[in-house]
Coordinates of C-alpha atoms (C1' of nucleotides) in Angstrom, one line a residue:
Chain A
M1 CA 19.1 2.8 -19.7
N2 CA 18.2 6.7 -21.3
G3 CA 14.3 5.8 -22.7
T4 CA 12.9 9.1 -23.7
A5 CA 10.1 10.6 -21.7
F6 CA 6.9 9.0 -23.1
P7 CA 8.1 8.5 -27.3
R8 CA 5.6 9.5 -29.7
L9 CA 2.8 7.7 -30.9
D10 CA 4.7 5.4 -34.2
P11 CA 4.3 6.6 -37.7
S12 CA 4.3 3.8 -39.0
I13 CA 0.8 3.1 -37.2
L14 CA -0.5 6.6 -38.4
A15 CA 0.0 6.1 -41.6
D16 CA -2.8 3.9 -41.6
N17 CA -5.4 5.0 -39.1
G18 CA -8.4 1.8 -39.9
D19 CA -5.6 -0.3 -38.9
A20 CA -4.6 1.5 -35.8
L21 CA -7.8 1.4 -34.9
K22 CA -8.5 -2.6 -35.7
F23 CA -4.9 -2.3 -33.4
C24 CA -6.1 -0.7 -30.4
S25 CA -9.2 -2.1 -30.4
T26 CA -7.6 -5.3 -28.4
C27 CA -6.6 -2.7 -25.9
A28 CA -7.9 -4.2 -22.8
F29 CA -8.5 -0.7 -22.0
S30 CA -11.2 0.0 -25.1
Q31 CA -13.2 -3.7 -24.1
A32 CA -13.8 -2.9 -20.7
C33 CA -15.6 0.0 -21.2
L34 CA -17.0 -1.7 -24.0
A35 CA -18.1 -3.6 -21.1
Q36 CA -19.1 -0.5 -18.5
G37 CA -21.7 0.0 -21.5
M38 CA -20.2 3.1 -23.7
D39 CA -21.9 1.9 -27.3
K40 CA -19.3 1.7 -30.5
A41 CA -19.9 5.4 -31.6
A42 CA -18.2 6.4 -28.0
L43 CA -15.3 4.2 -28.0
M44 CA -15.0 5.7 -31.4
D45 CA -13.9 9.1 -29.7
L46 CA -11.5 7.3 -26.7
H47 CA -9.7 5.9 -30.3
M48 CA -9.2 9.1 -31.7
L49 CA -7.3 10.6 -28.1
V50 CA -5.2 7.6 -27.4
E51 CA -1.7 7.9 -28.7
H52 CA 0.7 4.3 -29.3
V53 CA 4.1 4.6 -27.9
G54 CA 6.9 2.0 -27.6
P55 CA 7.6 -0.8 -29.2
L56 CA 9.3 0.4 -25.4
H57 CA 12.5 -2.9 -25.3
A58 CA 13.9 -3.7 -21.9
G59 CA 14.9 -1.2 -19.4
E60 CA 13.6 2.1 -21.5
H61 CA 11.8 4.6 -19.6
V62 CA 8.0 5.0 -20.5
F63 CA 8.0 8.4 -18.2
R64 CA 9.9 9.3 -14.5
E65 CA 10.1 10.6 -11.3
G66 CA 9.1 14.1 -11.6
D67 CA 7.6 15.1 -15.1
A68 CA 5.1 16.4 -16.0
F69 CA 2.4 14.6 -15.7
E70 CA -0.2 14.6 -18.8
A71 CA -1.4 11.0 -19.5
I72 CA -2.3 8.0 -17.8
A73 CA -1.5 4.9 -20.1
A74 CA -2.7 0.9 -20.6
V75 CA -0.1 -1.4 -21.1
R76 CA -0.5 -3.0 -24.2
A77 CA 2.0 -5.3 -24.1
G78 CA 4.9 -6.8 -21.6
T79 CA 5.8 -5.8 -18.8
V80 CA 5.9 -2.6 -16.3
K81 CA 7.7 -1.4 -13.0
T82 CA 7.1 1.3 -11.1
Y83 CA 9.2 2.0 -8.9
T84 CA 11.0 4.7 -6.4
I85 CA 14.0 5.1 -5.3
D86 CA 13.7 6.4 -1.5
R87 CA 16.5 9.4 0.1
D88 CA 18.7 5.6 1.7
G89 CA 18.9 4.8 -2.0
H90 CA 16.3 2.2 -1.8
E91 CA 13.9 1.5 -5.3
H92 CA 10.9 1.4 -4.4
V93 CA 8.4 -1.7 -6.6
L94 CA 4.9 -0.2 -7.1
G95 CA 3.3 -2.4 -8.9
F96 CA 4.3 -4.8 -11.6
H97 CA 1.6 -3.7 -14.8
L98 CA 0.5 -6.2 -17.0
P99 CA -1.7 -6.0 -20.7
G100 CA -4.8 -4.5 -20.1
E101 CA -3.5 -2.9 -17.2
V102 CA -3.5 1.2 -16.5
I103 CA -0.2 3.1 -14.8
G104 CA 0.0 6.5 -14.0
L105 CA -3.2 6.8 -11.9
N106 CA -1.0 8.0 -9.0
A107 CA 0.3 11.3 -10.2
I108 CA -3.6 11.8 -11.3
D109 CA -3.5 14.1 -7.6
G110 CA 0.3 16.4 -7.7
D111 CA 1.5 17.8 -11.2
R112 CA 4.3 15.4 -11.8
Y113 CA 5.1 12.0 -11.8
P114 CA 5.4 10.4 -8.2
C115 CA 7.8 7.6 -9.2
N116 CA 9.1 6.2 -12.4
A117 CA 7.5 3.5 -15.2
V118 CA 10.1 1.0 -17.0
A119 CA 10.0 -1.3 -18.8
L120 CA 10.9 -5.0 -18.0
D121 CA 10.6 -6.2 -21.9
T122 CA 9.8 -4.9 -25.0
A123 CA 6.8 -3.3 -24.0
M124 CA 3.7 -1.7 -25.5
L125 CA 1.0 1.6 -24.7
C126 CA -1.4 3.1 -25.1
R127 CA -1.2 6.6 -24.0
F128 CA -4.8 9.1 -22.8
S129 CA -3.6 12.3 -22.2
F130 CA -5.5 13.4 -18.6
P131 CA -7.2 16.0 -19.6
K132 CA -9.0 14.4 -22.9
I133 CA -9.9 12.0 -21.8
S134 CA -10.7 13.5 -18.2
V135 CA -13.0 15.4 -20.9
L136 CA -14.8 12.8 -22.8
A137 CA -15.1 11.4 -19.4
A138 CA -17.5 13.7 -18.9
R139 CA -19.2 12.9 -21.8
L140 CA -19.3 9.4 -22.0
P141 CA -20.7 8.4 -18.0
G142 CA -19.1 4.5 -19.9
L143 CA -15.6 6.0 -19.2
Q144 CA -16.2 7.6 -16.2
Q145 CA -17.1 4.9 -14.4
H146 CA -14.4 2.5 -15.7
L147 CA -11.7 5.4 -14.4
F148 CA -13.2 5.4 -11.4
R149 CA -13.2 1.4 -10.7
L150 CA -9.4 1.5 -11.6
M151 CA -8.8 4.2 -9.6
S152 CA -10.3 2.0 -7.3
R153 CA -9.1 -0.4 -7.6
D154 CA -5.3 0.4 -6.9
I155 CA -7.0 1.3 -3.8
G156 CA -7.5 -1.3 -2.0
T157 CA -4.7 -3.4 -4.1
A158 CA -2.2 -0.9 -2.3
T159 CA -3.9 -1.6 1.0
L160 CA -3.7 -5.3 1.2
L161 CA 0.0 -5.3 0.3
A162 CA 0.3 -3.1 3.2
G163 CA -0.8 -5.4 5.4
D164 CA 1.4 -7.1 7.7
W165 CA 2.3 -11.2 6.3
T166 CA 4.8 -13.5 6.3
A167 CA 6.7 -13.9 3.6
D168 CA 5.7 -16.7 3.0
Q169 CA 2.1 -15.4 2.3
R170 CA 3.4 -12.5 0.3
M171 CA 5.1 -14.7 -1.4
A172 CA 1.7 -16.9 -2.3
A173 CA -0.1 -14.9 -2.8
F174 CA 2.9 -12.7 -5.8
V175 CA 2.6 -15.6 -8.1
L176 CA -1.1 -16.3 -7.5
G177 CA -1.7 -12.9 -8.5
L178 CA 0.3 -13.4 -11.6
S179 CA -1.8 -16.3 -12.6
R180 CA -5.1 -15.1 -12.1
R181 CA -4.0 -11.5 -14.0
L182 CA -2.9 -13.2 -16.3
A183 CA -5.5 -16.2 -16.5
A184 CA -7.4 -12.6 -16.8
R185 CA -5.6 -12.4 -20.3
G186 CA -5.4 -15.7 -22.0
F187 CA -2.7 -16.3 -20.8
S188 CA -2.2 -19.5 -19.4
P189 CA -3.0 -20.3 -15.1
D190 CA -0.3 -23.2 -13.5
R191 CA 3.0 -21.7 -16.3
F192 CA 5.0 -19.4 -17.2
Q193 CA 7.7 -16.9 -17.2
L194 CA 7.9 -14.2 -14.0
T195 CA 9.4 -11.0 -16.3
M196 CA 11.2 -9.6 -13.5
A197 CA 14.5 -10.2 -11.8
R198 CA 14.5 -11.1 -7.1
T199 CA 15.8 -8.6 -6.6
D200 CA 12.8 -6.5 -7.8
I201 CA 10.6 -9.2 -6.2
A202 CA 12.1 -8.9 -2.7
N203 CA 10.7 -5.3 -3.7
Y204 CA 7.8 -5.1 -4.4
L205 CA 7.3 -7.7 -2.1
R206 CA 9.4 -5.3 1.0
L207 CA 11.5 -8.2 2.1
A208 CA 15.3 -8.8 0.8
P209 CA 16.0 -10.8 -2.3
E210 CA 17.7 -13.8 -0.4
T211 CA 14.4 -14.0 1.4
V212 CA 12.8 -14.6 -1.4
S213 CA 15.1 -17.7 -2.9
R214 CA 14.9 -19.5 -0.2
V215 CA 11.3 -19.0 0.0
L216 CA 10.7 -20.1 -3.0
K217 CA 13.1 -22.7 -2.9
R218 CA 11.3 -23.7 0.0
F219 CA 8.2 -23.7 -1.5
Q220 CA 9.4 -25.9 -4.7
D221 CA 10.2 -28.3 -2.1
E222 CA 6.9 -28.4 -0.8
G223 CA 5.7 -29.3 -4.4
L224 CA 4.2 -25.9 -4.6
L225 CA 5.3 -24.6 -7.0
K226 CA 7.8 -26.1 -9.7
I227 CA 11.0 -23.2 -10.5
D228 CA 13.7 -22.7 -13.1
R229 CA 15.8 -20.3 -13.1
R230 CA 12.7 -17.1 -13.5
E231 CA 9.9 -20.4 -15.5
V232 CA 7.6 -20.8 -13.1
E233 CA 5.0 -23.9 -12.8
L234 CA 1.7 -23.3 -10.6
S235 CA 1.9 -27.2 -8.8
G236 CA -0.1 -27.0 -5.7
R237 CA -2.6 -23.9 -6.3
E238 CA -5.3 -25.5 -2.7
R239 CA -1.7 -24.8 -0.4
L240 CA -0.5 -21.4 -2.0
Q241 CA -5.1 -20.2 -2.0
E242 CA -4.6 -21.0 2.1
L243 CA -1.1 -19.1 2.5
A244 CA -2.7 -16.0 0.3
A245 CA -6.1 -16.2 1.3
P246 CA -6.1 -13.3 3.7
I247 CA -3.9 -11.9 1.1
L248 CA -6.0 -11.5 -2.0
R249 CA -9.3 -11.6 0.1
S250 CA -10.6 -15.6 -1.3
Chain B
M1 CA -20.7 -1.2 18.8
N2 CA -23.6 -2.8 16.8
G3 CA -24.3 0.8 15.5
T4 CA -27.1 1.3 12.5
A5 CA -25.4 1.3 8.5
F6 CA -25.0 4.0 7.3
P7 CA -27.7 6.4 9.2
R8 CA -30.5 8.9 8.4
L9 CA -30.5 12.1 7.9
D10 CA -31.0 13.7 11.0
P11 CA -35.0 15.4 10.8
S12 CA -33.5 17.9 12.8
I13 CA -31.4 19.2 9.6
L14 CA -33.5 18.8 7.0
A15 CA -36.4 20.7 8.8
D16 CA -34.4 23.8 7.8
N17 CA -33.2 24.0 4.4
G18 CA -31.8 27.1 4.9
D19 CA -29.3 26.1 7.6
A20 CA -29.0 23.0 6.4
L21 CA -26.8 24.9 3.7
K22 CA -24.7 27.6 5.9
F23 CA -24.4 24.4 8.0
C24 CA -23.3 21.7 5.2
S25 CA -21.1 25.2 3.2
T26 CA -18.7 24.6 6.3
C27 CA -17.5 21.6 4.9
A28 CA -14.5 21.1 3.3
F29 CA -15.5 18.4 1.0
S30 CA -17.5 22.1 -0.4
Q31 CA -15.0 23.7 0.0
A32 CA -12.0 21.7 -2.0
C33 CA -14.0 21.6 -4.7
L34 CA -14.5 25.4 -5.0
A35 CA -10.6 26.2 -4.9
Q36 CA -10.9 23.6 -7.5
G37 CA -13.1 25.6 -10.2
M38 CA -16.2 25.1 -9.1
D39 CA -19.2 27.5 -9.3
K40 CA -21.6 28.7 -6.9
A41 CA -24.4 27.7 -8.7
A42 CA -22.6 24.0 -8.7
L43 CA -21.9 23.9 -5.5
M44 CA -25.8 24.4 -5.3
D45 CA -26.4 20.9 -7.2
L46 CA -24.6 19.4 -4.6
H47 CA -25.8 20.3 -2.4
M48 CA -28.9 18.8 -3.0
L49 CA -27.5 15.7 -3.9
V50 CA -26.6 15.9 0.1
E51 CA -27.0 14.4 3.3
H52 CA -26.4 14.7 6.9
V53 CA -25.7 11.8 9.2
G54 CA -24.6 11.7 12.2
P55 CA -23.3 12.6 15.3
L56 CA -22.9 9.0 15.2
H57 CA -21.4 8.3 18.9
A58 CA -17.4 7.0 19.8
G59 CA -18.6 2.9 18.2
E60 CA -21.2 3.4 16.0
H61 CA -20.9 2.2 12.1
V62 CA -20.9 4.5 9.6
F63 CA -21.2 1.7 7.2
R64 CA -20.0 -2.4 7.4
E65 CA -18.1 -4.8 5.0
G66 CA -20.1 -6.2 2.8
D67 CA -22.9 -3.6 3.0
A68 CA -24.4 -2.8 0.1
F69 CA -22.2 0.8 -1.6
E70 CA -24.4 3.2 -2.6
A71 CA -22.1 6.1 -1.1
I72 CA -19.5 7.3 0.0
A73 CA -19.0 10.4 3.4
A74 CA -17.1 12.8 3.7
V75 CA -16.4 13.5 7.8
R76 CA -17.0 17.2 9.1
A77 CA -16.4 16.1 13.1
G78 CA -15.6 13.6 14.5
T79 CA -12.8 10.6 13.9
V80 CA -13.6 7.8 11.2
K81 CA -11.4 4.6 11.9
T82 CA -11.4 2.6 8.7
Y83 CA -11.0 -1.2 9.2
T84 CA -11.3 -4.4 8.7
I85 CA -11.3 -7.9 10.1
D86 CA -9.1 -10.6 8.5
R87 CA -9.9 -14.5 8.7
D88 CA -8.0 -14.6 11.3
G89 CA -10.0 -12.4 13.3
H90 CA -7.3 -9.6 12.7
E91 CA -8.3 -6.0 12.6
H92 CA -6.1 -3.5 10.3
V93 CA -6.5 -0.2 10.3
L94 CA -6.9 1.2 6.9
G95 CA -6.2 4.7 7.8
F96 CA -8.4 7.6 10.6
H97 CA -10.4 9.8 8.4
L98 CA -11.0 13.7 9.8
P99 CA -13.2 16.8 9.1
G100 CA -12.9 17.2 5.4
E101 CA -11.1 14.0 4.6
V102 CA -13.5 11.3 2.0
I103 CA -14.3 7.6 3.7
G104 CA -15.8 4.6 0.5
L105 CA -13.6 5.4 -2.6
N106 CA -12.4 2.3 -2.3
A107 CA -15.8 1.2 -2.2
I108 CA -16.2 1.6 -5.7
D109 CA -14.7 -1.6 -7.1
G110 CA -17.5 -3.5 -6.8
D111 CA -21.1 -2.8 -4.6
R112 CA -20.1 -4.2 -1.2
Y113 CA -18.0 -1.8 0.3
P114 CA -15.1 -4.2 1.3
C115 CA -14.5 -2.1 5.2
N116 CA -15.8 -1.4 8.2
A117 CA -16.1 2.3 9.9
V118 CA -16.6 3.2 12.7
A119 CA -17.0 6.3 15.0
L120 CA -14.3 7.0 16.5
D121 CA -15.2 9.9 19.0
T122 CA -19.3 11.7 18.6
A123 CA -18.2 12.4 14.0
M124 CA -20.5 14.1 12.1
L125 CA -21.2 13.1 7.9
C126 CA -22.6 14.5 4.9
R127 CA -22.9 10.7 2.3
F128 CA -22.9 11.8 -0.9
S129 CA -25.5 8.5 -3.1
F130 CA -22.8 7.6 -5.8
P131 CA -24.3 7.8 -8.4
K132 CA -26.7 10.7 -8.1
I133 CA -22.7 12.2 -7.5
S134 CA -21.0 10.2 -11.0
V135 CA -24.4 12.3 -13.0
L136 CA -23.1 14.9 -11.5
A137 CA -18.8 15.1 -11.9
A138 CA -20.1 14.5 -15.2
R139 CA -22.1 17.5 -16.2
L140 CA -19.4 19.0 -13.5
P141 CA -16.1 19.9 -14.7
G142 CA -14.5 21.2 -11.3
L143 CA -16.4 18.1 -9.0
Q144 CA -15.3 15.0 -11.4
Q145 CA -11.2 16.8 -11.1
H146 CA -11.6 17.2 -7.4
L147 CA -12.9 13.4 -7.7
F148 CA -10.1 12.0 -9.4
R149 CA -7.7 13.6 -7.4
L150 CA -8.7 12.8 -3.5
M151 CA -8.7 8.8 -5.3
S152 CA -5.0 9.7 -7.0
R153 CA -4.1 10.6 -3.6
D154 CA -5.1 7.4 -1.2
I155 CA -3.2 5.3 -3.9
G156 CA -0.6 7.1 -2.6
T157 CA -0.6 6.9 1.1
A158 CA -1.5 3.9 0.3
T159 CA 1.0 2.9 -0.6
L160 CA 3.6 4.8 1.2
L161 CA 2.5 3.5 4.4
A162 CA 2.7 -0.8 2.5
G163 CA 7.0 0.6 1.3
D164 CA 9.8 -1.4 4.4
W165 CA 10.5 1.2 7.1
T166 CA 11.3 0.7 10.8
A167 CA 8.6 1.8 13.6
D168 CA 9.7 4.8 14.7
Q169 CA 10.1 5.7 10.6
R170 CA 6.0 5.1 11.1
M171 CA 5.8 6.2 14.5
A172 CA 7.2 10.0 13.0
A173 CA 5.3 9.7 10.3
F174 CA 2.1 9.1 11.8
V175 CA 2.6 12.0 14.3
L176 CA 3.5 14.3 11.9
G177 CA 0.8 13.1 9.8
L178 CA -1.5 13.8 11.6
S179 CA -0.2 17.3 12.7
R180 CA 0.2 19.0 9.6
R181 CA -3.9 17.3 8.1
L182 CA -4.6 18.9 11.8
A183 CA -3.1 21.8 10.9
A184 CA -4.9 22.1 7.5
R185 CA -8.4 22.0 9.0
G186 CA -7.7 25.5 11.7
F187 CA -6.7 22.9 14.9
S188 CA -2.9 23.8 16.1
P189 CA 0.5 20.6 14.4
D190 CA 2.0 21.1 18.1
R191 CA -0.2 19.8 20.4
F192 CA -3.5 17.2 19.5
Q193 CA -5.3 14.5 21.2
L194 CA -5.4 11.1 19.8
T195 CA -8.7 10.1 18.9
M196 CA -7.7 6.6 18.4
A197 CA -6.5 3.4 20.8
R198 CA -2.4 2.4 20.9
T199 CA -3.6 -0.4 19.2
D200 CA -5.3 0.9 16.6
I201 CA -2.6 2.9 15.9
A202 CA -0.3 -0.5 15.8
N203 CA -3.3 -2.5 13.8
Y204 CA -2.5 1.1 11.3
L205 CA 1.0 0.9 11.5
R206 CA 1.6 -2.9 11.0
L207 CA 2.7 -2.8 14.5
A208 CA 2.6 -4.7 18.4
P209 CA 0.4 -1.6 20.6
E210 CA 3.7 -3.2 23.0
T211 CA 5.4 -1.4 20.3
V212 CA 3.6 2.0 19.8
S213 CA 4.0 2.3 23.7
R214 CA 8.0 1.9 23.8
V215 CA 8.9 3.7 20.8
L216 CA 6.2 6.8 22.1
K217 CA 7.6 6.0 25.2
R218 CA 11.4 7.1 23.7
F219 CA 10.4 9.7 21.3
Q220 CA 9.0 11.1 24.9
D221 CA 12.7 10.4 26.7
E222 CA 15.1 11.9 23.2
G223 CA 12.6 14.7 24.0
L224 CA 10.7 14.6 19.9
L225 CA 7.4 15.0 22.1
K226 CA 5.3 14.2 25.5
I227 CA 2.6 11.7 25.3
D228 CA -0.2 12.4 28.6
R229 CA -2.2 9.0 28.4
R230 CA -4.2 10.8 24.4
E231 CA -1.9 13.9 25.0
V232 CA 0.5 15.1 21.9
E233 CA 2.6 17.4 22.5
L234 CA 4.7 18.2 19.8
S235 CA 9.0 19.5 21.4
G236 CA 11.2 18.1 18.3
R237 CA 9.5 17.9 15.3
E238 CA 13.3 18.9 12.6
R239 CA 14.1 15.4 14.2
L240 CA 10.6 13.6 14.0
Q241 CA 10.8 15.4 9.8
E242 CA 14.1 13.3 9.6
L243 CA 12.8 10.9 10.2
A244 CA 9.7 10.5 8.5
A245 CA 10.8 12.2 5.5
P246 CA 11.3 9.1 3.0
I247 CA 7.3 7.9 4.0
L248 CA 5.7 11.6 3.7
R249 CA 8.3 12.5 0.5
S250 CA 9.1 15.9 2.1
Chain C
dC1 C1' -14.3 -1.0 47.0
dG2 C1' -13.7 -4.0 42.8
dC3 C1' -13.4 -4.7 38.0
dA4 C1' -12.8 -4.1 33.7
dG5 C1' -10.9 -2.1 30.2
dT6 C1' -6.6 0.4 28.5
dG7 C1' -1.2 1.6 28.5
dT8 C1' 3.3 0.2 29.6
dT9 C1' 7.3 -2.8 31.0
dG10 C1' 10.5 -6.8 31.6
dA11 C1' 11.9 -11.5 29.9
dC12 C1' 12.4 -14.0 25.9
dC13 C1' 12.2 -14.8 21.0
dA14 C1' 11.1 -16.4 15.8
dG15 C1' 11.7 -14.7 12.0
dC16 C1' 13.7 -12.1 9.0
dA17 C1' 18.3 -8.6 6.9
dT18 C1' 22.5 -9.0 6.5
dC19 C1' 27.3 -9.6 5.8
dA20 C1' 29.9 -13.1 3.3
dA21 C1' 31.3 -16.9 0.1
dT22 C1' 29.8 -19.4 -3.8
dC23 C1' 27.5 -21.0 -8.2
dC24 C1' 25.4 -20.9 -12.9
dG25 C1' 24.8 -19.0 -17.5
dT26 C1' 26.0 -16.1 -20.3
dG27 C1' 28.8 -13.1 -22.4
dT28 C1' 33.2 -11.5 -24.6
dG29 C1' 37.9 -10.9 -26.4
dG30 C1' 41.9 -14.4 -27.3
Chain D
dC1 C1' 37.0 -23.2 -28.3
dC2 C1' 38.0 -22.7 -24.4
dA3 C1' 38.7 -19.1 -20.3
dC4 C1' 37.5 -15.3 -18.1
dA5 C1' 34.7 -12.3 -16.0
dC6 C1' 30.1 -10.7 -15.2
dG7 C1' 25.4 -10.0 -12.9
dG8 C1' 21.6 -12.9 -10.9
dA9 C1' 20.8 -16.0 -7.6
dT10 C1' 22.2 -18.8 -4.8
dT11 C1' 23.9 -20.7 0.3
dG12 C1' 25.0 -20.5 5.3
dA13 C1' 26.4 -18.0 9.2
dT14 C1' 24.6 -14.5 12.5
dG15 C1' 22.4 -10.8 14.8
dC16 C1' 18.9 -7.4 15.2
dT17 C1' 14.0 -5.4 15.2
dG18 C1' 10.0 -6.2 17.0
dG19 C1' 7.0 -9.9 18.4
dT20 C1' 5.2 -12.8 22.3
dC21 C1' 4.0 -13.3 26.7
dA22 C1' 3.9 -12.4 30.8
dA23 C1' 3.0 -9.1 34.7
dC24 C1' 2.0 -5.0 36.7
dA25 C1' 0.7 -0.6 37.1
dC26 C1' -2.9 3.0 35.8
dT27 C1' -7.7 5.0 34.8
dG28 C1' -12.6 5.4 35.0
dC29 C1' -16.9 3.3 37.0
dG30 C1' -21.0 0.7 38.6

DNA sequence: CGCAGTGTTGACCAGCATCAATCCGTGTGG
DNA sequence: CCACACGGATTGATGCTGGTCAACACTGCG
């Protein structure tokens, strides 16, 4: 619970610079920058300012609401949940962040993080000082473009979730969304583990945990998926897609 | 209804360049950039790439979903509504944009606008070619920072609206939010016109129009505000703030 | 005047939340 | 090894918020 806010670089990685680079080059953030037209030299610059964070264990925080904002971070492994607690004590889950995804972008406007970020399982991250990456982005058009796109995408997904969809639509979109994002990282799209509790899913989809339970049960009864504890297997992808279509816009 | 997509520069403004500059310098976008540390020369560069759009009349579109994305735009006068139509034909209002606010940021990720933008009353805009402003942003740290902040802020407001709030909370947050944004532009915070129809408010807050009507009525009965047709007067700001507090985080 | 668009009001209903009880997998201690 | 407790998940009963449907009022306009 009382994880240190943004732990510093693991010394064992610092020790061997060559290793650190090789390590980081697997980071999807770098990959995306490359695809965005950055050359090798530029990528090297990016690697110069990255700090490897972790491994964090389930329940340890990456940052907390109110912490001074200094850096964004890319998830390299594991799952990170971002959330806030409103004044009635209710948790609002802003998102679940898989490997390759970036957290902290909503903190840029303001000098403090507006939410908490916690590891749901063992997680590794790359930390990018925001002032530094801004300066670098001015030199590297590909990086600037990549950041713009990431933020733009976040606006889009946030507004999609904001729509007034039924519990079934939300649930279908959630499962399908996970499936697609996992597939994009090379994991199986049809069979995966939920790294978050039912309560977390409920707080993310703005449903009661009981509703999450019931909808999943019904989906199983109707053959859309098989679920055992946290293990999910998609068996009725078409029907799920029909349900989720208006949300995922596909 | 059938407004041209992103009408070109009004020739009467082009005619007198000095006038155009004076005109644009009132633009809140420029103001904000100045505040962000840009100098006069930089501002001049920014003015070089701006195109003035409008006046657009109520119902004319700035852009439509699926149009090629080329530019973001700052509202200079009037109100612009952004919205999408889902496959069931239901309208989802993404936002109402007042003078000084920027639209199109959610289009950067992707080569097409993901939503429509329509003028609710007579509106004027400044259009910024996105490729051009990107290049400029790389030269002007203040501009880059400003863009980052704008997008970050949009992520935040989108996620706030996504929460599961009651009709009363949403309505209070909506009215108070308008009041504050208008106040920031120098308009009266206690007395203003709603430029949008009840249906638009409903589609924005994910409520039925009937609910909007009823909640406003009740707010009036309880002395929180006076409303006559589209004219609003806030009379119980404290109580509204209480209601909206968890949403507006203030 | 009559019509159309927008807004309001009322009656009814459905979806989901809430509350409460129970189940189940896991860890713990005797 | 078993008994027990605990947290998360499930299931059932009930109620409330807000949606839906329908009728009507108001305003502006041809």
